[in-house]
């Protein structure tokens, strides 16, 4: 799997669909091509010291390698780490990643927020 390297790619994924989990947030964007999926990790200094951030980064990279098979071609994914990723059991992180991957694709079909747009009826129009 390829990595995201440019800031513009990270920002584009930020504007796409997202799914929240306890240990991370998964953001995605459809690039509209047939190339393989690309992944990026983001871990801010708020999460902890350099040692803690590196440990979280290693754990999340391993999760992406292990569970990334459900990723779709033509998509960019960004995993934004949270503090809970450092102590969460590895199996739980793997389950959360698989679950958020499926939720992010469901949200992508419905729009950015993940909620279906309300149906419009004739009663919803403004009267002038």
Short mmCIF file of C-alpha atoms in Angstrom, two decimals:
data_model
loop_
_atom_site.label_atom_id
_atom_site.label_comp_id
_atom_site.label_asym_id
_atom_site.label_seq_id
_atom_site.Cartn_x
_atom_site.Cartn_y
_atom_site.Cartn_z
CA UNK A 1 0.00 0.00 0.00
CA UNK A 2 1.13 3.49 -0.80
CA UNK A 3 1.57 6.37 1.63
CA UNK A 4 0.17 9.86 1.49
CA UNK A 5 3.07 12.27 1.38
CA UNK A 6 1.74 15.69 0.37
CA UNK A 7 -0.14 18.06 2.64
CA UNK A 8 -2.70 18.70 -0.11
CA UNK A 9 -3.65 15.00 -0.07
CA UNK A 10 -4.14 15.08 3.71
CA UNK A 11 -6.32 18.20 3.43
CA UNK A 12 -8.39 16.65 0.65
CA UNK A 13 -9.05 13.57 2.79
CA UNK A 14 -10.05 15.86 5.66
CA UNK A 15 -12.85 17.28 3.51
CA UNK A 16 -14.14 13.79 2.66
CA UNK A 17 -16.11 11.25 4.65
CA UNK A 18 -15.06 10.40 8.19
CA UNK A 19 -15.82 7.83 10.86
CA UNK A 20 -14.93 8.13 14.54
CA UNK A 21 -13.61 5.36 16.75
CA UNK A 22 -12.37 5.43 20.32
CA UNK A 23 -8.68 5.35 19.42
CA UNK A 24 -8.67 7.22 16.10
CA UNK A 25 -10.67 9.01 13.41
CA UNK A 26 -10.60 7.65 9.86
CA UNK A 27 -10.97 10.17 7.04
CA UNK A 28 -11.31 9.18 3.40
CA UNK A 29 -11.69 10.63 -0.06
CA UNK A 30 -12.43 9.10 -3.43
CA UNK A 31 -9.69 10.17 -5.86
CA UNK A 32 -11.68 8.87 -8.81
CA UNK A 33 -8.93 6.74 -10.32
CA UNK A 34 -8.12 3.02 -10.40
CA UNK A 35 -4.81 3.20 -8.51
CA UNK A 36 -4.44 1.38 -5.20
CA UNK A 37 -5.46 2.85 -1.86
CA UNK A 38 -3.11 5.24 -0.08
CA UNK A 39 -2.84 5.74 3.68
CA UNK A 40 -1.56 8.52 5.91
CA UNK A 41 -1.18 8.83 9.68
CA UNK A 42 -1.54 11.98 11.75
CA UNK A 43 -0.51 12.16 15.40
CA UNK A 44 -0.41 15.55 17.09
CA UNK A 45 1.79 16.53 20.00
CA UNK A 46 -1.33 16.75 22.18
CA UNK A 47 -1.42 12.94 22.16
CA UNK A 48 1.74 12.58 24.24
CA UNK A 49 5.52 12.55 24.28
CA UNK A 50 7.61 11.53 21.27
CA UNK A 51 8.03 8.01 22.64
CA UNK A 52 4.25 7.62 23.07
CA UNK A 53 3.51 9.08 19.64
CA UNK A 54 5.99 6.72 18.00
CA UNK A 55 4.47 3.73 19.78
CA UNK A 56 0.98 4.77 18.60
CA UNK A 57 2.32 5.28 15.06
CA UNK A 58 3.83 1.77 15.01
CA UNK A 59 0.61 0.21 16.30
CA UNK A 60 -1.58 2.02 13.79
CA UNK A 61 0.76 1.19 10.90
CA UNK A 62 0.54 -2.48 11.85
CA UNK A 63 -3.27 -2.24 11.95
CA UNK A 64 -3.35 -0.67 8.49
CA UNK A 65 -1.09 -3.40 7.09
CA UNK A 66 -3.15 -6.15 8.73
CA UNK A 67 -6.68 -4.83 8.13
CA UNK A 68 -6.09 -2.59 5.11
CA UNK A 69 -7.31 -5.27 2.69
CA UNK A 70 -10.82 -3.85 2.97
CA UNK A 71 -9.64 -0.53 1.54
CA UNK A 72 -10.95 0.36 -1.88
CA UNK A 73 -8.87 1.21 -4.92
CA UNK A 74 -8.89 4.89 -5.79
CA UNK A 75 -9.31 6.06 -2.18
CA UNK A 76 -7.06 8.03 0.17
CA UNK A 77 -7.34 7.35 3.90
CA UNK A 78 -5.99 9.35 6.83
CA UNK A 79 -5.90 7.86 10.33
CA UNK A 80 -5.90 10.60 12.99
CA UNK A 81 -4.66 9.08 16.23
CA UNK A 82 -6.12 9.71 19.67
CA UNK A 83 -4.55 9.08 23.05
CA UNK A 84 -6.58 5.88 23.61
CA UNK A 85 -4.63 4.13 20.84
CA UNK A 86 -1.64 3.63 23.13
CA UNK A 87 -3.37 1.30 25.63
CA UNK A 88 -6.16 -0.25 23.58
CA UNK A 89 -5.80 -4.00 22.93
CA UNK A 90 -4.46 -4.67 19.44
CA UNK A 91 -7.41 -6.92 18.52
CA UNK A 92 -9.84 -4.17 19.51
CA UNK A 93 -7.96 -1.64 17.36
CA UNK A 94 -8.15 -4.04 14.41
CA UNK A 95 -11.92 -4.48 14.87
CA UNK A 96 -12.42 -0.72 15.16
CA UNK A 97 -10.41 -0.12 12.00
CA UNK A 98 -12.44 -2.63 10.00
CA UNK A 99 -15.68 -1.17 11.34
CA UNK A 100 -14.70 2.44 10.60
CA UNK A 101 -13.51 1.47 7.12
CA UNK A 102 -16.97 0.14 6.29
CA UNK A 103 -18.67 3.15 7.95
CA UNK A 104 -16.56 5.63 6.01
CA UNK A 105 -17.64 4.05 2.73
CA UNK A 106 -21.28 4.12 3.82
CA UNK A 107 -20.86 7.80 4.72
CA UNK A 108 -19.20 8.48 1.38
CA UNK A 109 -22.29 7.18 -0.42
CA UNK A 110 -24.62 9.39 1.66
CA UNK A 111 -22.53 12.54 1.84
CA UNK A 112 -19.84 13.88 4.12
CA UNK A 113 -21.67 13.69 7.44
CA UNK A 114 -22.68 10.08 7.07
CA UNK A 115 -26.35 10.91 7.44
CA UNK A 116 -28.84 10.52 4.64
CA UNK A 117 -30.16 13.79 3.28
CA UNK A 118 -33.75 14.48 4.35
CA UNK A 119 -36.38 13.92 1.71
CA UNK A 120 -37.79 17.12 0.28
CA UNK A 121 -41.50 17.52 0.02
CA UNK A 122 -43.66 20.26 -1.38
CA UNK A 123 -44.34 21.49 2.18
CA UNK A 124 -40.68 22.38 2.72
CA UNK A 125 -40.63 25.23 0.22
CA UNK A 126 -40.54 28.81 1.32
CA UNK A 127 -43.72 30.68 0.63
CA UNK A 128 -43.21 34.02 -1.04
#
